[in-house]
Coordinates of C-alpha atoms and ligand atoms in Angstrom, one line a residue:
Chain A
X1 CA 72.6 -77.2 47.4
X2 CA 70.6 -80.0 45.6
X3 CA 71.1 -83.5 45.9
X4 CA 71.2 -84.2 42.3
X5 CA 73.1 -81.4 40.8
X6 CA 74.9 -82.9 37.7
X7 CA 78.9 -83.0 38.7
X8 CA 81.3 -81.2 36.7
X9 CA 84.2 -83.3 36.2
X10 CA 87.2 -83.2 33.8
X11 CA 89.7 -85.9 33.0
X12 CA 91.5 -84.9 36.1
X13 CA 89.7 -87.6 38.0
X14 CA 92.4 -89.8 36.7
X15 CA 95.1 -88.4 38.9
X16 CA 93.1 -89.4 41.5
X17 CA 92.5 -92.7 40.3
X18 CA 96.4 -92.8 39.5
X19 CA 96.9 -91.8 43.3
X20 CA 95.0 -94.9 44.4
X21 CA 96.4 -97.3 41.8
X22 CA 100.0 -96.3 42.9
X23 CA 99.2 -97.2 46.7
X24 CA 97.9 -100.3 45.4
X25 CA 100.7 -101.3 43.5
X26 CA 103.2 -100.3 46.3
X27 CA 101.7 -103.4 48.3
X28 CA 100.7 -105.5 45.4
X29 CA 101.9 -108.6 46.9
X30 CA 99.3 -108.3 49.9
X31 CA 96.6 -107.1 47.5
X32 CA 96.6 -109.8 45.0
X33 CA 96.5 -112.8 47.7
X34 CA 92.7 -112.2 48.7
X35 CA 91.3 -112.7 45.1
X36 CA 93.2 -115.5 44.8
X37 CA 92.7 -117.4 47.9
X38 CA 89.1 -116.6 48.6
X39 CA 87.4 -118.4 45.8
X40 CA 89.6 -121.5 46.6
X41 CA 88.4 -121.5 50.3
X42 CA 84.6 -121.0 49.2
X43 CA 85.0 -123.7 46.5
X44 CA 86.3 -126.2 48.8
X45 CA 84.3 -125.6 51.9
X46 CA 80.8 -125.1 50.0
X47 CA 81.4 -126.4 46.5
X48 CA 83.3 -129.5 47.1
X49 CA 82.5 -130.0 50.7
X50 CA 78.6 -129.1 51.1
X51 CA 78.1 -129.6 47.5
X52 CA 78.8 -133.2 47.8
X53 CA 75.2 -133.6 49.4
X54 CA 73.7 -131.8 46.5
X55 CA 73.2 -133.5 43.3
X56 CA 72.2 -131.1 40.9
X57 CA 70.9 -127.6 41.2
X58 CA 68.9 -126.0 38.3
X59 CA 70.3 -128.6 36.4
X60 CA 74.1 -128.0 37.2
X61 CA 76.5 -129.2 40.0
X62 CA 76.2 -127.0 43.0
X63 CA 80.0 -126.0 42.6
X64 CA 79.5 -124.7 39.1
X65 CA 76.1 -122.9 40.6
X66 CA 78.0 -120.9 43.3
X67 CA 81.2 -120.1 41.1
X68 CA 79.8 -117.2 39.5
X69 CA 78.3 -116.1 42.8
X70 CA 81.6 -116.1 44.5
X71 CA 83.1 -113.7 41.4
X72 CA 80.1 -111.5 42.0
X73 CA 80.3 -111.2 45.7
X74 CA 84.2 -110.5 45.5
X75 CA 83.2 -107.7 42.8
X76 CA 80.8 -106.2 45.5
X77 CA 82.8 -106.6 48.4
X78 CA 86.1 -104.9 46.9
X79 CA 84.5 -101.7 45.6
X80 CA 82.0 -101.3 48.5
X81 CA 84.9 -101.6 51.1
X82 CA 87.3 -99.6 49.1
X83 CA 84.6 -96.9 48.9
X84 CA 83.7 -97.3 52.8
X85 CA 86.2 -97.9 55.0
X86 CA 88.8 -97.0 52.3
X87 CA 87.5 -93.6 51.3
X88 CA 86.8 -92.6 54.9
X89 CA 90.6 -93.5 56.2
X90 CA 91.7 -91.1 53.4
X91 CA 89.1 -88.4 53.9
X92 CA 89.0 -88.3 57.6
X93 CA 92.2 -89.5 59.2
X94 CA 94.6 -88.9 56.2
X95 CA 93.0 -85.8 55.1
X96 CA 94.0 -86.9 51.5
X97 CA 90.9 -85.1 50.0
X98 CA 91.7 -81.7 51.6
X99 CA 95.2 -81.9 50.1
X100 CA 94.1 -82.8 46.7
X101 CA 91.3 -80.0 46.8
X102 CA 94.1 -77.4 47.5
X103 CA 95.2 -78.2 44.0
X104 CA 93.3 -77.5 40.6
X105 CA 91.1 -80.5 41.2
X106 CA 87.7 -80.1 42.8
X107 CA 85.9 -82.4 45.2
X108 CA 83.7 -83.7 42.5
X109 CA 86.8 -85.0 40.6
X110 CA 88.3 -86.5 44.0
X111 CA 85.1 -88.5 44.5
X112 CA 84.4 -89.5 40.9
X113 CA 88.3 -90.7 40.7
X114 CA 87.7 -92.6 44.1
X115 CA 84.7 -94.3 42.6
X116 CA 86.5 -95.3 39.3
X117 CA 89.2 -96.7 41.5
X118 CA 86.7 -98.7 43.4
X119 CA 85.2 -100.1 40.2
X120 CA 88.8 -100.9 38.9
X121 CA 89.6 -103.0 42.1
X122 CA 86.3 -104.7 41.5
X123 CA 87.9 -105.4 37.9
X124 CA 91.0 -106.5 39.3
X125 CA 89.5 -109.1 41.8
X126 CA 87.4 -110.4 39.0
X127 CA 90.3 -110.8 36.4
X128 CA 92.3 -112.6 39.2
X129 CA 89.4 -115.0 40.0
X130 CA 88.5 -116.2 36.5
X131 CA 91.5 -118.1 36.0
X132 CA 91.6 -119.8 39.3
X133 CA 88.0 -120.7 38.8
X134 CA 88.3 -121.7 35.2
X135 CA 91.4 -124.1 36.4
X136 CA 88.6 -126.3 38.0
X137 CA 86.5 -126.2 34.7
X138 CA 83.7 -124.4 36.4
X139 CA 83.0 -121.8 33.6
X140 CA 82.3 -121.6 30.0
X141 CA 84.9 -119.8 27.8
X142 CA 84.6 -117.5 26.0
X143 CA 81.3 -115.8 27.3
X144 CA 83.0 -115.9 30.9
X145 CA 85.5 -113.3 29.8
X146 CA 82.6 -110.7 29.4
X147 CA 82.8 -110.7 33.3
X148 CA 86.0 -108.5 33.2
X149 CA 84.4 -105.6 31.5
X150 CA 81.1 -106.4 33.6
X151 CA 82.9 -106.4 36.7
X152 CA 84.1 -102.7 36.1
X153 CA 80.2 -101.6 35.7
X154 CA 78.9 -103.7 38.8
X155 CA 81.9 -102.4 40.7
X156 CA 81.1 -98.9 39.9
X157 CA 77.5 -99.6 41.4
X158 CA 78.8 -100.8 44.6
X159 CA 81.3 -98.0 44.7
X160 CA 78.5 -95.4 44.6
X161 CA 76.6 -97.4 47.2
X162 CA 79.5 -97.3 49.5
X163 CA 80.2 -93.6 48.8
X164 CA 76.7 -92.5 49.8
X165 CA 77.1 -94.2 53.0
X166 CA 80.6 -92.7 53.6
X167 CA 79.1 -89.3 53.0
X168 CA 76.6 -89.5 55.7
X169 CA 78.2 -91.7 58.3
X170 CA 79.0 -89.9 61.4
X171 CA 82.3 -92.1 62.2
X172 CA 84.1 -95.1 61.0
X173 CA 82.3 -97.6 63.1
X174 CA 78.7 -96.5 62.0
X175 CA 80.0 -97.9 58.6
X176 CA 79.5 -101.3 60.0
X177 CA 75.8 -100.7 59.9
X178 CA 75.4 -100.8 56.2
X179 CA 78.0 -103.8 56.2
X180 CA 75.8 -105.9 58.4
X181 CA 72.2 -104.4 57.3
X182 CA 72.7 -104.6 53.8
X183 CA 75.9 -106.2 52.6
X184 CA 75.6 -109.5 54.5
X185 CA 71.8 -110.0 53.5
X186 CA 72.6 -109.3 49.8
X187 CA 75.5 -112.1 50.2
X188 CA 73.2 -114.6 51.5
X189 CA 69.8 -113.7 49.5
X190 CA 70.9 -112.6 46.1
X191 CA 70.6 -115.8 44.4
X192 CA 74.1 -116.5 45.6
X193 CA 74.2 -120.0 47.4
X194 CA 70.5 -121.0 46.4
X195 CA 68.3 -119.9 43.8
X196 CA 66.3 -117.0 44.1
X197 CA 63.2 -119.0 43.0
X198 CA 63.1 -120.7 46.2
X199 CA 61.9 -117.7 48.1
X200 CA 58.3 -116.5 48.2
X201 CA 57.1 -114.5 45.0
X202 CA 56.8 -111.3 46.8
X203 CA 60.1 -111.6 48.4
X204 CA 61.7 -112.4 45.3
X205 CA 60.6 -109.1 43.5
X206 CA 61.3 -107.3 46.7
X207 CA 65.0 -108.7 46.1
X208 CA 65.0 -107.8 42.4
X209 CA 64.1 -104.4 43.1
X210 CA 66.3 -103.3 46.2
X211 CA 69.2 -105.8 46.3
X212 CA 71.9 -104.9 43.6
X213 CA 73.5 -108.1 44.0
X214 CA 70.8 -110.2 42.5
X215 CA 71.2 -108.5 39.2
X216 CA 75.0 -108.8 39.3
X217 CA 74.8 -112.5 40.3
X218 CA 72.1 -113.1 37.4
X219 CA 74.3 -111.7 34.7
X220 CA 77.5 -113.3 36.1
X221 CA 75.9 -116.7 36.2
X222 CA 74.5 -116.4 32.7
X223 CA 78.0 -115.6 31.5
X224 CA 79.8 -118.3 33.4
X225 CA 77.3 -120.8 32.0
X226 CA 77.0 -119.3 28.5
X227 CA 73.2 -119.2 29.0
X228 CA 72.4 -115.7 27.6
X229 CA 69.0 -114.3 27.5
X230 CA 67.3 -110.9 26.6
X231 CA 65.9 -110.9 30.0
X232 CA 69.6 -109.7 31.3
X233 CA 69.4 -106.4 29.5
X234 CA 66.7 -105.5 32.0
X235 CA 69.5 -106.5 34.7
X236 CA 72.1 -104.5 33.0
X237 CA 69.7 -101.4 32.6
X238 CA 68.8 -101.7 36.2
X239 CA 72.5 -101.4 37.3
X240 CA 73.3 -98.8 35.0
X241 CA 70.5 -96.6 35.8
X242 CA 70.8 -96.9 39.7
X243 CA 74.8 -96.4 39.5
X244 CA 74.0 -93.0 37.8
X245 CA 71.6 -92.0 40.1
X246 CA 73.7 -92.9 43.0
X247 CA 77.0 -91.4 41.4
X248 CA 75.5 -88.1 41.2
X249 CA 73.7 -88.5 44.8
X250 CA 77.1 -89.9 46.4
X251 CA 79.2 -86.6 44.8
X252 CA 76.4 -84.0 46.2
X253 CA 76.5 -85.6 49.6
X254 CA 80.1 -85.7 49.7
X255 CA 80.1 -82.2 48.5
X256 CA 77.6 -81.3 51.1
X257 CA 80.1 -82.9 54.0
X258 CA 83.4 -81.5 52.8
X259 CA 82.5 -78.1 51.4
X260 CA 81.6 -76.0 54.5
Chain B
X1 CA 91.0 -45.0 57.7
X2 CA 94.3 -45.0 56.1
X3 CA 94.5 -45.5 52.3
X4 CA 97.1 -48.0 51.4
X5 CA 98.7 -46.9 48.1
X6 CA 99.8 -50.6 47.0
X7 CA 101.8 -51.7 43.9
X8 CA 99.0 -53.9 42.5
X9 CA 96.7 -55.8 45.1
X10 CA 96.7 -59.6 44.6
X11 CA 94.1 -60.4 47.4
X12 CA 91.1 -57.8 47.8
X13 CA 88.6 -58.6 50.6
X14 CA 85.4 -56.1 51.0
X15 CA 83.0 -57.0 53.8
X16 CA 84.0 -60.5 53.7
X17 CA 81.8 -62.6 55.9
X18 CA 81.7 -66.3 56.6
X19 CA 79.0 -67.8 58.7
X20 CA 78.9 -71.5 59.7
X21 CA 74.9 -71.8 60.2
X22 CA 74.1 -69.1 62.8
X23 CA 77.7 -68.6 64.0
X24 CA 79.7 -65.7 62.2
X25 CA 83.3 -66.8 62.2
X26 CA 84.6 -63.9 59.9
X27 CA 82.7 -61.0 60.6
X28 CA 82.9 -58.4 57.4
X29 CA 86.6 -57.9 57.2
X30 CA 88.2 -55.7 54.5
X31 CA 91.9 -55.8 53.7
X32 CA 94.0 -55.8 50.6
X33 CA 97.3 -57.7 50.0
X34 CA 100.1 -56.2 47.7
X35 CA 101.9 -58.1 45.2
X36 CA 105.1 -59.3 46.8
X37 CA 104.4 -58.6 50.4
X38 CA 104.6 -60.7 53.5
X39 CA 101.2 -60.1 54.9
X40 CA 100.4 -61.8 58.2
X41 CA 97.1 -62.6 60.1
X42 CA 97.4 -62.7 63.9
X43 CA 94.8 -63.5 66.6
X44 CA 93.8 -65.7 69.4
X45 CA 92.6 -69.3 68.6
X46 CA 89.1 -69.1 66.9
X47 CA 89.6 -65.6 65.7
X48 CA 88.8 -66.7 62.1
X49 CA 92.3 -66.9 60.5
X50 CA 92.1 -70.3 59.0
X51 CA 88.6 -69.7 57.8
X52 CA 89.9 -66.6 56.1
X53 CA 92.8 -68.6 54.3
X54 CA 90.3 -71.2 53.2
X55 CA 88.1 -68.7 51.5
X56 CA 91.2 -67.2 49.9
X57 CA 92.3 -70.6 48.7
X58 CA 88.8 -71.4 47.5
X59 CA 88.1 -74.4 49.3
X60 CA 85.5 -72.8 51.6
X61 CA 82.9 -70.6 49.9
X62 CA 82.3 -67.3 51.4
X63 CA 78.7 -66.3 52.8
X64 CA 78.9 -62.5 51.7
X65 CA 81.0 -59.8 50.7
X66 CA 83.6 -59.6 47.8
X67 CA 87.0 -61.7 47.6
X68 CA 89.2 -61.6 44.5
X69 CA 92.7 -63.4 44.1
X70 CA 94.7 -62.0 41.2
X71 CA 91.7 -60.0 40.2
X72 CA 89.6 -63.3 39.8
X73 CA 86.3 -63.7 41.8
X74 CA 86.8 -66.5 44.3
X75 CA 83.4 -68.1 43.6
X76 CA 83.8 -68.4 40.1
X77 CA 87.4 -69.0 39.2
X78 CA 88.6 -71.5 41.6
X79 CA 90.7 -73.7 39.2
X80 CA 92.5 -70.6 37.9
X81 CA 93.3 -69.5 41.4
X82 CA 94.4 -72.6 42.7
X83 CA 96.7 -73.0 39.9
X84 CA 98.7 -70.0 41.2
X85 CA 98.9 -70.8 44.8
X86 CA 100.9 -72.8 47.1
X87 CA 99.3 -74.0 50.5
X88 CA 100.8 -74.8 53.7
X89 CA 97.6 -76.1 55.8
X90 CA 97.3 -75.8 59.7
X91 CA 97.1 -79.6 60.0
X92 CA 99.4 -81.7 58.4
X93 CA 98.0 -83.9 55.4
X94 CA 100.9 -85.4 53.9
X95 CA 100.1 -88.7 52.3
X96 CA 101.1 -91.4 54.7
X97 CA 100.8 -94.0 52.0
X98 CA 103.9 -92.6 50.2
X99 CA 107.7 -91.8 50.9
X100 CA 108.8 -88.1 50.6
X101 CA 109.7 -88.1 47.0
X102 CA 106.4 -90.1 46.2
X103 CA 104.4 -87.4 48.1
X104 CA 105.7 -84.6 45.8
X105 CA 105.5 -86.7 42.7
X106 CA 102.1 -87.6 43.3
X107 CA 101.2 -83.9 44.4
X108 CA 102.9 -82.7 40.9
X109 CA 100.4 -84.6 38.8
X110 CA 97.7 -82.9 40.2
X111 CA 99.1 -79.8 38.6
X112 CA 99.8 -81.4 35.3
X113 CA 103.6 -80.9 35.8
X114 CA 105.4 -83.7 33.3
X115 CA 107.2 -86.2 35.0
X116 CA 110.9 -85.3 33.8
X117 CA 110.4 -81.5 35.0
X118 CA 108.6 -82.9 37.9
X119 CA 111.9 -84.8 38.7
X120 CA 113.9 -81.6 38.6
X121 CA 111.7 -79.6 40.6
X122 CA 111.4 -82.1 43.4
X123 CA 115.3 -82.6 43.6
X124 CA 115.6 -78.7 43.8
X125 CA 113.0 -78.4 46.4
X126 CA 114.1 -81.1 48.4
X127 CA 117.3 -79.4 48.4
X128 CA 115.9 -76.1 49.3
X129 CA 114.0 -77.5 52.5
X130 CA 117.1 -79.7 53.3
X131 CA 115.3 -83.0 52.9
X132 CA 117.3 -84.6 50.0
X133 CA 118.7 -87.3 52.5
X134 CA 115.1 -88.4 53.4
X135 CA 113.8 -88.6 49.9
X136 CA 112.8 -92.3 50.1
X137 CA 111.5 -92.3 53.9
X138 CA 108.0 -92.7 54.9
X139 CA 106.1 -90.0 56.1
X140 CA 105.4 -91.6 59.8
X141 CA 109.1 -91.6 60.2
X142 CA 109.7 -88.0 59.7
X143 CA 109.8 -85.7 62.7
X144 CA 107.3 -83.0 63.0
X145 CA 109.8 -80.3 61.7
X146 CA 110.7 -82.3 58.7
X147 CA 107.1 -82.8 58.0
X148 CA 106.4 -79.1 58.0
X149 CA 109.3 -78.5 55.8
X150 CA 108.1 -81.1 53.5
X151 CA 104.8 -79.6 53.4
X152 CA 106.3 -76.3 52.6
X153 CA 108.1 -78.1 49.7
X154 CA 104.9 -79.4 48.4
X155 CA 103.5 -76.0 48.3
X156 CA 106.1 -74.9 45.9
X157 CA 105.8 -77.8 43.4
X158 CA 103.7 -75.5 41.1
X159 CA 106.1 -72.4 41.2
X160 CA 103.2 -70.3 43.0
X161 CA 102.9 -66.9 42.6
X162 CA 101.4 -66.8 46.2
X163 CA 101.9 -68.7 49.2
X164 CA 99.3 -69.4 52.0
X165 CA 101.0 -70.5 55.0
X166 CA 99.0 -71.4 57.9
X167 CA 100.9 -71.3 61.0
X168 CA 104.2 -72.7 59.0
X169 CA 106.3 -72.7 62.0
X170 CA 103.9 -74.8 64.6
X171 CA 105.6 -77.0 66.7
X172 CA 109.1 -76.3 65.3
X173 CA 112.4 -75.8 67.1
X174 CA 114.1 -72.6 67.0
X175 CA 116.6 -74.1 64.4
X176 CA 113.7 -75.1 62.1
X177 CA 112.0 -71.9 62.8
X178 CA 114.8 -69.8 61.6
X179 CA 115.3 -72.2 58.8
X180 CA 111.6 -71.6 57.7
X181 CA 112.2 -67.9 58.0
X182 CA 114.9 -67.8 55.7
X183 CA 112.8 -69.6 53.2
X184 CA 110.0 -67.3 53.4
X185 CA 112.3 -64.3 52.9
X186 CA 113.9 -65.7 50.0
X187 CA 110.7 -66.5 48.4
X188 CA 109.7 -63.1 48.9
X189 CA 113.0 -61.9 47.2
X190 CA 111.7 -64.1 44.2
X191 CA 108.5 -61.8 43.8
X192 CA 106.3 -64.5 45.7
X193 CA 103.5 -63.0 47.9
X194 CA 103.3 -64.6 51.0
X195 CA 100.0 -64.8 53.2
X196 CA 100.7 -66.3 56.6
X197 CA 99.0 -66.7 60.0
X198 CA 101.0 -67.4 63.1
X199 CA 100.9 -67.2 66.9
X200 CA 104.4 -66.2 67.5
X201 CA 104.4 -62.2 67.6
X202 CA 108.2 -62.1 67.0
X203 CA 107.9 -64.1 63.8
X204 CA 105.3 -61.9 62.5
X205 CA 107.2 -58.6 63.7
X206 CA 110.2 -60.3 61.7
X207 CA 108.7 -61.2 58.7
X208 CA 105.8 -59.2 57.9
X209 CA 105.5 -56.3 55.9
X210 CA 102.1 -55.5 56.9
X211 CA 99.7 -57.5 59.2
X212 CA 96.2 -57.6 60.6
X213 CA 95.4 -58.6 64.3
X214 CA 91.6 -60.3 64.3
X215 CA 89.5 -61.2 67.0
X216 CA 86.0 -62.9 67.3
X217 CA 85.9 -62.7 63.2
X218 CA 86.7 -58.9 63.1
X219 CA 89.9 -57.3 62.1
X220 CA 90.9 -55.0 64.9
X221 CA 93.9 -53.1 63.3
X222 CA 96.2 -53.4 60.5
X223 CA 99.4 -51.7 59.4
X224 CA 103.2 -52.5 59.5
X225 CA 104.4 -54.1 62.6
X226 CA 106.7 -51.3 64.1
X227 CA 104.1 -48.6 63.2
X228 CA 101.4 -50.3 65.2
X229 CA 103.6 -51.0 68.2
X230 CA 104.3 -47.0 68.2
X231 CA 100.8 -46.1 67.5
X232 CA 99.2 -48.3 70.3
X233 CA 102.1 -48.7 72.8
X234 CA 104.9 -46.4 72.1
X235 CA 108.5 -47.3 72.0
X236 CA 108.9 -48.6 75.5
X237 CA 107.1 -50.3 78.4
X238 CA 107.9 -49.7 82.3
X239 CA 106.4 -52.5 84.5
X240 CA 106.0 -52.0 88.3
X241 CA 104.1 -53.9 91.1
X242 CA 100.4 -53.3 91.2
X243 CA 100.1 -51.2 94.1
X244 CA 97.7 -48.4 94.9
X245 CA 100.6 -46.0 95.6
X246 CA 101.8 -46.6 92.0
X247 CA 98.6 -46.1 90.5
X248 CA 98.2 -42.8 92.2
X249 CA 101.5 -41.6 91.2
X250 CA 100.7 -42.7 87.3
X251 CA 97.3 -40.9 87.4
X252 CA 99.2 -37.8 89.0
X253 CA 101.5 -37.9 85.9
X254 CA 98.8 -38.7 83.6
X255 CA 100.3 -41.7 82.3
X256 CA 98.9 -44.2 79.8
X257 CA 98.9 -47.7 81.7
X258 CA 97.0 -51.0 82.1
X259 CA 96.9 -53.4 85.1
X260 CA 97.7 -57.0 84.2
X261 CA 97.3 -59.1 87.1
X262 CA 99.9 -58.4 89.6
X263 CA 101.8 -56.0 87.1
X264 CA 101.2 -52.6 86.0
X265 CA 102.5 -51.8 82.5
X266 CA 103.0 -48.1 81.6
X267 CA 103.2 -47.3 77.9
X268 CA 105.8 -44.5 77.0
X269 CA 107.9 -43.0 74.6
X270 CA 110.0 -41.7 77.2
X271 CA 110.9 -44.5 79.6
X272 CA 113.7 -42.7 81.8
X273 CA 111.5 -40.2 82.9
X274 CA 108.7 -42.3 83.8
X275 CA 111.3 -44.9 85.7
X276 CA 112.5 -41.8 87.3
X277 CA 109.4 -40.4 88.6
X278 CA 108.3 -43.6 89.9
X279 CA 111.3 -44.4 91.9
X280 CA 111.3 -40.7 93.1
X281 CA 107.9 -39.8 93.9
X282 CA 106.8 -43.4 94.9
X283 CA 109.8 -44.9 96.5
X284 CA 109.6 -48.1 94.6
X285 CA 112.4 -50.6 94.0
X286 CA 110.6 -53.4 91.6
X287 CA 110.7 -51.6 88.1
X288 CA 111.9 -53.0 84.9
X289 CA 112.1 -51.0 81.6
X290 CA 111.9 -52.7 78.1
X291 CA 111.2 -52.0 74.4
X292 CA 107.9 -52.4 73.5
X293 CA 106.8 -55.4 71.1
X294 CA 103.9 -56.6 69.0
X295 CA 103.0 -59.1 71.6
X296 CA 102.2 -56.1 73.8
X297 CA 100.0 -54.7 71.0
X298 CA 98.2 -58.0 70.6
X299 CA 97.8 -58.5 74.2
X300 CA 96.6 -54.8 74.8
X301 CA 93.9 -55.1 71.9
X302 CA 92.8 -58.8 72.6
X303 CA 93.0 -58.9 76.1
X304 CA 94.6 -61.6 78.5
X305 CA 91.6 -63.7 78.8
X306 CA 92.2 -67.4 77.4
X307 CA 90.0 -68.5 74.4
X308 CA 87.9 -71.7 75.1
Ligands
LIG1 N1 83.5 -76.3 59.9 C1 83.2 -75.4 60.9 N2 82.1 -75.5 61.1 C2 81.6 -74.8 62.4 N3 82.2 -73.8 62.7 C3 83.7 -73.7 62.5 C4 84.0 -74.6 61.3 N4 85.3 -74.1 61.2 C5 85.6 -73.3 62.1 N5 84.6 -72.8 62.8 C6 84.5 -72.1 64.0 O1 85.1 -70.8 63.3 C7 85.8 -70.0 64.1 C8 87.1 -69.6 63.7 O2 88.0 -71.0 63.4 P1 89.3 -70.7 62.8 O3 89.6 -72.1 62.6 O4 89.1 -69.7 61.4 O5 90.0 -70.0 63.8 P2 91.6 -69.6 63.7 O6 91.7 -68.1 64.0 O7 92.3 -70.2 62.8 O8 92.0 -70.4 65.4 P3 93.5 -71.0 65.7 O9 94.5 -70.0 66.0 O10 93.2 -72.0 66.7 O11 93.8 -72.0 64.5 C9 85.9 -70.8 65.4 O12 85.1 -70.6 66.5 C10 85.5 -72.0 64.9 O13 85.0 -72.9 66.0
LIG2 MG1 93.7 -71.7 62.5

């Protein structure tokens, strides 16, 4: 079995997506609260608190600088955690995947459905955060509205990253390693709370090449500031290319794990 | 080898083999299941029953040999085969995020059943397994027996042509077990083929038209339950204490017997004669005679040693 066999999928992936949506909607009150509260906490603590000591950063106020990063971080977290801890629980503890593959669905379709759901969660969170942040007048409209479709694309990227870890993790606790070694550094060093340009140049390139969040923050920030440039297409291309590769890899790794 | 003159074979396995790395879990087994039959797989823990079920349901690829279900090759027609099957897995895998009704509704979507017909089928099935009153209950609040019944209902959601039941009555009380037996019989009368595994030999004797006994990945015997009993045991069993005098006596009479711990079991078609001989010639008091069962066949063929 190869790592890069192209997955055979059909519109049945939507059934898996629907299953997860149904669970999400059953507990929507709990689910809708974090994306609503989280940006408020960060904005107050960092933007209006710490930000008081910073006059301008790259020509804008500190709170305006971090607002798009907060959206990007939330996009990353929601799909990454959905497709690591969430998918692992469904796969290992609830045996949900086993139950589904006894029906006409294939494992490829189950995993693809999970990834699409992870991306959808990012989209939902970004969509809830936008009006909250807009209410403080921190983002430009209408360009910021493009964050909604973009959050799905970016969410899909982090979903595929998460799913690759889920496919190889020996147990649920080991999923803490990618969280601390990959997600936390990204959270801090992707041009989120201070400009990437402050880092030594080789490290900047390293970040651009290996930390997906740098590209997501870049595009999100350009959209909230209505400051678009052709350079962003490169970031978008990076995101699309890497997600496609990791999508194929995640499906094959999962197949290897589950079809024995 | 006996040739089975079946109606139509809906499962045909020839030299079917499954390896996990170096370990051979199913070792070149051959069998055929006829349409409308209840076909059983018996065997000690680790015999390879579940592995065989998983190959039939197309979720675990075979290593070697031939396996067709409804005339279709399992490695190329997974979707077509899975559409026609209903599966009760050995391990419960109901969706804990949903209620009883939601579990069935979500499952019906995987089979492309339109919502309105799904509602009707679900109502009928909940009635069939006597769970209508638990419609809105969450899975974790069901008893073990209720979960098993719900899984049976879930397996029927696509009106399957064949049911794969991997230990359907595991952990059930006698009432629930009888209920499941009735359901299996009634499904068979509707023309559904049933393949089941079980550790309850009485259950197998009652339900199965034909069965196989597996051990260490191989099929030891196959046939009709009563015929297997007659062939390997005889009609009756006479049990006496394990005593050299008894053994000597049995040897003189050229009887077929086994020593099982502290007991000697004599296999016979004529219990009166043996009992009489033992009582008279060996002057023994402790003797019981009883009908032979499938359990005797099972223990004779697979031994009494516990499997790790
Ligand atoms: N995924 C796997 N990887 C490695 N070995 C396996 C795997 N699944 C099963 N086995 C081994 O294959 C053998 C047959 O297992 P199987 O589950 O088919 O037994 P079974 O007859 O269903 O037993 P039981 O009555 O306990 O359910 C066992 O020795 C088991 O350890
Ligand atoms: Mg088993």
